[in-house]
mmCIF file of C-alpha atoms (C1' of nucleotides) in Angstrom:
data_model
loop_
_atom_site.group_PDB
_atom_site.id
_atom_site.type_symbol
_atom_site.label_atom_id
_atom_site.label_comp_id
_atom_site.label_asym_id
_atom_site.label_seq_id
_atom_site.Cartn_x
_atom_site.Cartn_y
_atom_site.Cartn_z
ATOM 1 C CA MET A 1 97.321 99.981 72.039
ATOM 2 C CA VAL A 2 97.696 103.975 71.186
ATOM 3 C CA ASP A 3 95.105 105.090 73.819
ATOM 4 C CA LYS A 4 95.065 102.231 77.028
ATOM 5 C CA ARG A 5 92.702 105.178 79.477
ATOM 6 C CA LEU A 6 89.546 103.408 80.462
ATOM 7 C CA ASP A 7 86.962 104.619 78.168
ATOM 8 C CA THR A 8 83.470 106.088 79.626
ATOM 9 C CA ASP A 9 81.681 102.935 79.753
ATOM 10 C CA PHE A 10 83.619 101.262 81.935
ATOM 11 C CA TYR A 11 82.583 104.581 84.411
ATOM 12 C CA LEU A 12 79.354 104.315 83.722
ATOM 13 C CA GLN A 13 78.673 101.109 84.119
ATOM 14 C CA ASP A 14 75.299 100.005 86.707
ATOM 15 C CA ASP A 15 77.230 97.616 88.593
ATOM 16 C CA VAL A 16 79.496 99.499 91.063
ATOM 17 C CA VAL A 17 80.833 96.095 92.820
ATOM 18 C CA THR A 18 81.446 94.835 89.253
ATOM 19 C CA ALA A 19 83.686 97.893 88.780
ATOM 20 C CA ALA A 20 85.803 97.837 92.038
ATOM 21 C CA ARG A 21 86.876 94.196 91.342
ATOM 22 C CA ASN A 22 87.529 95.092 87.468
ATOM 23 C CA LEU A 23 89.612 98.307 89.122
ATOM 24 C CA ILE A 24 92.087 95.313 90.793
ATOM 25 C CA GLY A 25 95.430 94.923 88.064
ATOM 26 C CA LYS A 26 94.095 98.934 86.670
ATOM 27 C CA VAL A 27 97.002 101.498 86.631
ATOM 28 C CA LEU A 28 96.492 104.600 88.848
ATOM 29 C CA HIS A 29 98.170 107.968 87.200
ATOM 30 C CA THR A 30 98.784 111.203 88.391
ATOM 31 C CA HIS A 31 100.778 114.351 86.877
ATOM 32 C CA PHE A 32 100.941 117.051 88.815
ATOM 33 C CA THR A 33 103.709 119.712 88.726
ATOM 34 C CA GLU A 34 106.145 117.101 90.710
ATOM 35 C CA GLY A 35 106.137 114.643 88.094
ATOM 36 C CA HIS A 36 104.313 111.869 86.368
ATOM 37 C CA THR A 37 103.830 108.606 89.393
ATOM 38 C CA ALA A 38 101.952 105.674 89.336
ATOM 39 C CA GLY A 39 100.891 102.536 90.557
ATOM 40 C CA LEU A 40 98.828 99.179 90.579
ATOM 41 C CA ILE A 41 95.535 99.155 92.089
ATOM 42 C CA VAL A 42 95.838 96.197 94.360
ATOM 43 C CA GLU A 43 92.602 96.716 96.907
ATOM 44 C CA THR A 44 89.293 98.689 96.097
ATOM 45 C CA GLU A 45 86.328 98.735 97.956
ATOM 46 C CA ALA A 46 82.503 99.264 96.218
ATOM 47 C CA TYR A 47 80.258 102.037 97.780
ATOM 48 C CA ALA A 48 76.805 100.976 96.402
ATOM 49 C CA GLY A 49 74.954 104.231 96.201
ATOM 50 C CA VAL A 50 71.363 105.258 98.535
ATOM 51 C CA ASN A 51 70.973 102.129 99.686
ATOM 52 C CA ASP A 52 74.295 101.166 101.303
ATOM 53 C CA ARG A 53 74.860 102.169 105.300
ATOM 54 C CA ALA A 54 78.298 102.529 104.571
ATOM 55 C CA SER A 55 78.046 104.968 101.994
ATOM 56 C CA HIS A 56 78.236 108.907 102.006
ATOM 57 C CA ALA A 57 75.636 108.632 99.947
ATOM 58 C CA PHE A 58 73.306 106.740 102.066
ATOM 59 C CA GLY A 59 69.391 107.654 101.670
ATOM 60 C CA GLY A 60 70.275 110.106 98.707
ATOM 61 C CA LYS A 61 71.920 112.198 101.274
ATOM 62 C CA ILE A 62 73.438 115.306 99.349
ATOM 63 C CA THR A 63 75.923 117.469 100.834
ATOM 64 C CA ALA A 64 78.733 119.474 99.853
ATOM 65 C CA ARG A 65 80.916 117.306 100.476
ATOM 66 C CA ASN A 66 79.424 114.463 98.814
ATOM 67 C CA HIS A 67 78.072 116.047 95.855
ATOM 68 C CA VAL A 68 80.570 114.866 93.246
ATOM 69 C CA MET A 69 78.997 111.158 94.562
ATOM 70 C CA TYR A 70 76.232 112.061 91.984
ATOM 71 C CA HIS A 71 77.820 113.212 89.407
ATOM 72 C CA THR A 72 78.224 111.306 85.839
ATOM 73 C CA GLY A 73 80.685 108.439 86.401
ATOM 74 C CA GLY A 74 84.633 109.423 85.516
ATOM 75 C CA VAL A 75 85.687 111.695 88.185
ATOM 76 C CA ALA A 76 87.170 111.788 91.469
ATOM 77 C CA TYR A 77 85.709 111.544 95.086
ATOM 78 C CA VAL A 78 87.889 113.150 97.364
ATOM 79 C CA TYR A 79 87.179 113.725 101.096
ATOM 80 C CA LEU A 80 89.203 114.341 104.441
ATOM 81 C CA CYS A 81 89.546 111.403 106.959
ATOM 82 C CA TYR A 82 89.865 111.304 110.610
ATOM 83 C CA GLY A 83 91.584 115.216 109.951
ATOM 84 C CA ILE A 84 94.945 113.429 107.910
ATOM 85 C CA HIS A 85 93.711 111.341 105.019
ATOM 86 C CA HIS A 86 92.796 112.459 101.485
ATOM 87 C CA LEU A 87 90.644 109.141 100.703
ATOM 88 C CA PHE A 88 90.817 108.693 96.646
ATOM 89 C CA ASN A 89 87.302 106.996 95.321
ATOM 90 C CA VAL A 90 85.874 106.669 91.447
ATOM 91 C CA VAL A 91 82.464 107.743 90.658
ATOM 92 C CA THR A 92 80.875 105.075 88.556
ATOM 93 C CA ASN A 93 77.700 105.156 87.436
ATOM 94 C CA VAL A 94 75.320 107.589 85.149
ATOM 95 C CA GLN A 95 74.789 111.096 86.995
ATOM 96 C CA GLY A 96 71.957 111.217 89.813
ATOM 97 C CA VAL A 97 73.266 107.511 90.871
ATOM 98 C CA PRO A 98 76.196 107.984 93.782
ATOM 99 C CA HIS A 99 78.169 105.366 93.347
ATOM 100 C CA ALA A 100 82.176 105.014 94.428
ATOM 101 C CA VAL A 101 85.053 103.012 94.244
ATOM 102 C CA LEU A 102 87.701 103.785 97.087
ATOM 103 C CA ILE A 103 91.054 102.836 95.928
ATOM 104 C CA ARG A 104 92.389 101.128 99.211
ATOM 105 C CA ALA A 105 96.332 100.247 98.037
ATOM 106 C CA MET A 106 99.073 100.052 95.063
ATOM 107 C CA GLU A 107 101.723 98.738 94.567
ATOM 108 C CA PRO A 108 104.198 101.693 92.893
ATOM 109 C CA LEU A 109 105.491 101.669 89.751
ATOM 110 C CA HIS A 110 106.598 104.817 87.731
ATOM 111 C CA GLY A 111 107.983 107.822 89.973
ATOM 112 C CA VAL A 112 108.975 106.312 93.051
ATOM 113 C CA GLY A 113 111.268 108.863 93.948
ATOM 114 C CA ILE A 114 108.261 111.792 94.235
ATOM 115 C CA MET A 115 106.426 109.192 95.687
ATOM 116 C CA GLU A 116 109.059 108.689 98.237
ATOM 117 C CA LYS A 117 109.484 112.526 98.504
ATOM 118 C CA ARG A 118 105.666 113.030 98.981
ATOM 119 C CA ARG A 119 105.531 110.510 102.388
ATOM 120 C CA ASN A 120 108.821 111.174 103.524
ATOM 121 C CA ARG A 121 109.967 107.268 104.167
ATOM 122 C CA PRO A 122 111.411 105.052 101.496
ATOM 123 C CA PHE A 123 109.817 102.518 99.260
ATOM 124 C CA VAL A 124 111.585 99.080 100.057
ATOM 125 C CA PRO A 125 109.951 96.211 98.250
ATOM 126 C CA GLY A 126 108.344 94.039 100.556
ATOM 127 C CA LYS A 127 107.258 96.502 102.892
ATOM 128 C CA ALA A 128 103.901 98.058 103.217
ATOM 129 C CA PHE A 129 104.301 101.710 101.057
ATOM 130 C CA SER A 130 101.260 102.826 99.894
ATOM 131 C CA GLY A 131 99.029 100.081 102.019
ATOM 132 C CA GLY A 132 96.347 101.738 103.127
ATOM 133 C CA PRO A 133 93.908 104.805 101.137
ATOM 134 C CA GLY A 134 95.285 107.749 102.698
ATOM 135 C CA THR A 135 99.306 106.759 102.037
ATOM 136 C CA LEU A 136 98.149 105.818 98.493
ATOM 137 C CA SER A 137 96.874 109.442 98.113
ATOM 138 C CA GLN A 138 99.802 110.583 99.928
ATOM 139 C CA ALA A 139 102.235 108.876 97.761
ATOM 140 C CA LEU A 140 100.140 110.008 94.435
ATOM 141 C CA GLY A 141 99.537 113.633 95.428
ATOM 142 C CA ILE A 142 95.757 113.535 95.624
ATOM 143 C CA LYS A 143 94.311 115.875 97.753
ATOM 144 C CA THR A 144 90.519 116.686 98.618
ATOM 145 C CA LEU A 145 90.942 119.902 96.447
ATOM 146 C CA HIS A 146 90.986 117.412 93.432
ATOM 147 C CA SER A 147 87.435 116.308 94.145
ATOM 148 C CA GLY A 148 84.869 116.215 91.488
ATOM 149 C CA GLU A 149 88.103 116.256 88.949
ATOM 150 C CA SER A 150 87.921 114.057 85.655
ATOM 151 C CA LEU A 151 89.579 111.105 85.242
ATOM 152 C CA MET A 152 89.489 112.104 81.885
ATOM 153 C CA GLY A 153 92.255 114.970 81.801
ATOM 154 C CA GLN A 154 95.587 115.223 82.788
ATOM 155 C CA GLU A 155 96.179 114.918 85.886
ATOM 156 C CA ILE A 156 94.648 111.924 86.961
ATOM 157 C CA TRP A 157 93.242 109.160 85.093
ATOM 158 C CA ILE A 158 93.850 105.122 85.219
ATOM 159 C CA GLU A 159 95.050 103.022 82.332
ATOM 160 C CA ASN A 160 94.269 99.011 81.878
ATOM 161 C CA SER A 161 97.316 96.886 82.315
ATOM 162 C CA GLU A 162 98.982 94.506 79.511
ATOM 163 C CA LEU A 163 98.651 92.127 83.420
ATOM 164 C CA LYS A 164 95.941 90.138 82.766
ATOM 165 C CA ILE A 165 94.942 89.108 86.378
ATOM 166 C CA ALA A 166 93.140 85.277 86.867
ATOM 167 C CA ALA A 167 89.575 86.078 88.177
ATOM 168 C CA GLU A 168 90.807 83.555 91.215
ATOM 169 C CA ARG A 169 93.274 85.830 92.540
ATOM 170 C CA ILE A 170 90.835 88.462 93.540
ATOM 171 C CA ILE A 171 90.016 87.804 97.057
ATOM 172 C CA ALA A 172 86.934 89.216 98.461
ATOM 173 C CA GLY A 173 85.741 90.286 101.837
ATOM 174 C CA PRO A 174 84.069 93.096 103.873
ATOM 175 C CA ARG A 175 85.072 96.390 103.995
ATOM 176 C CA ILE A 176 87.202 98.238 106.357
ATOM 177 C CA GLY A 177 86.049 100.812 109.083
ATOM 178 C CA VAL A 178 82.662 100.943 108.150
ATOM 179 C CA ASP A 179 81.263 99.016 111.496
ATOM 180 C CA TYR A 180 78.972 102.196 112.004
ATOM 181 C CA ALA A 181 77.183 100.686 108.839
ATOM 182 C CA GLY A 182 75.334 97.377 110.855
ATOM 183 C CA GLU A 183 74.421 94.410 108.763
ATOM 184 C CA ASP A 184 75.958 96.237 105.277
ATOM 185 C CA ALA A 185 79.303 96.423 107.095
ATOM 186 C CA LEU A 186 79.288 92.476 106.357
ATOM 187 C CA LEU A 187 78.622 92.961 102.455
ATOM 188 C CA PRO A 188 81.958 91.549 100.389
ATOM 189 C CA TYR A 189 82.597 94.678 98.896
ATOM 190 C CA ARG A 190 86.243 94.707 99.675
ATOM 191 C CA PHE A 191 88.543 93.134 96.684
ATOM 192 C CA LYS A 192 91.938 92.389 97.091
ATOM 193 C CA LEU A 193 94.749 90.685 94.626
ATOM 194 C CA ASP A 194 96.487 87.898 96.170
ATOM 195 C CA LYS A 195 100.242 88.135 96.888
ATOM 196 C CA MET A 196 101.918 85.711 94.605
ATOM 197 C CA SER A 197 103.363 82.774 96.116
ATOM 198 C "C1'" DC B 1 77.202 128.968 117.084
ATOM 199 C "C1'" DA B 2 78.766 123.976 119.300
ATOM 200 C "C1'" DT B 3 80.402 119.559 119.518
ATOM 201 C "C1'" DA B 4 81.318 114.617 118.303
ATOM 202 C "C1'" DG B 5 83.294 111.600 115.642
ATOM 203 C "C1'" DG B 6 85.395 109.476 111.315
ATOM 204 C "C1'" DA B 7 85.832 105.007 104.527
ATOM 205 C "C1'" DT B 8 93.701 105.878 108.878
ATOM 206 C "C1'" DC B 9 98.369 106.188 110.108
ATOM 207 C "C1'" DG B 10 102.315 105.441 112.128
ATOM 208 C "C1'" DC B 11 104.872 105.183 116.830
ATOM 209 C "C1'" DC B 12 104.712 103.360 121.374
ATOM 210 C "C1'" DT B 13 104.311 99.219 124.762
ATOM 211 C "C1'" DG C 1 97.517 95.252 120.334
ATOM 212 C "C1'" DG C 2 96.385 100.486 121.695
ATOM 213 C "C1'" DC C 3 96.159 105.114 121.113
ATOM 214 C "C1'" DG C 4 97.031 109.964 119.639
ATOM 215 C "C1'" DA C 5 97.008 112.964 115.623
ATOM 216 C "C1'" DT C 6 94.008 116.614 113.415
ATOM 217 C "C1'" DC C 7 90.535 119.534 111.279
ATOM 218 C "C1'" DC C 8 86.545 118.756 108.392
ATOM 219 C "C1'" DT C 9 81.930 117.776 107.895
ATOM 220 C "C1'" DA C 10 77.531 116.947 109.421
ATOM 221 C "C1'" DT C 11 74.351 117.513 113.003
ATOM 222 C "C1'" DG C 12 72.149 119.840 116.687
ATOM 223 C "C1'" DT C 13 70.580 123.855 119.592
#
DNA sequence: CATAGGATCGCCT
DNA sequence: GGCGATCCTATGT
């Protein structure tokens, strides 16, 4: 394959939960001034638009922060959480439908030295390095200023992997940190790649 | 304008 | 397992 990038059809799909599941095993790349970094996506969460109490777009709310969720699929939605962490989401579906997939964790593949510098800590295989959405963004250099940026450009993109992930290795469960969402907090919208044993 | 709280993390005990 | 960091955002007056 010459072009391994996800195509527009992937980002336009109307089932964000399926999109979240299918992003497991894909490779997230960034190329900023420090160089090229990439990691295997191993954990995601779906945020299912206006009817999902856990979503920033619940009830059709549109604000300066979240309006990029309403863009045509294939852009980044990045926002600051707890004043510290820049959380990276992939916007999906057609314009006007605010679906997004939070990328929660990855395993570093390329540019580990750059990531170590950004994280200010060494990468030790087997130990958590970018095991959460905040540290993932930090390792890849993604910040809130990238919110709204295309995922088809030269700075942030996602590629298919040669790696085939068996369906039974993808574990579904409730999302993290969304207790405020009532019964929607129980939805199995979180996907995680089970560790090989 | 004031204020409460958050799709987290890492260090502390 | 507990908690402080840290600041933007949303909301209400």
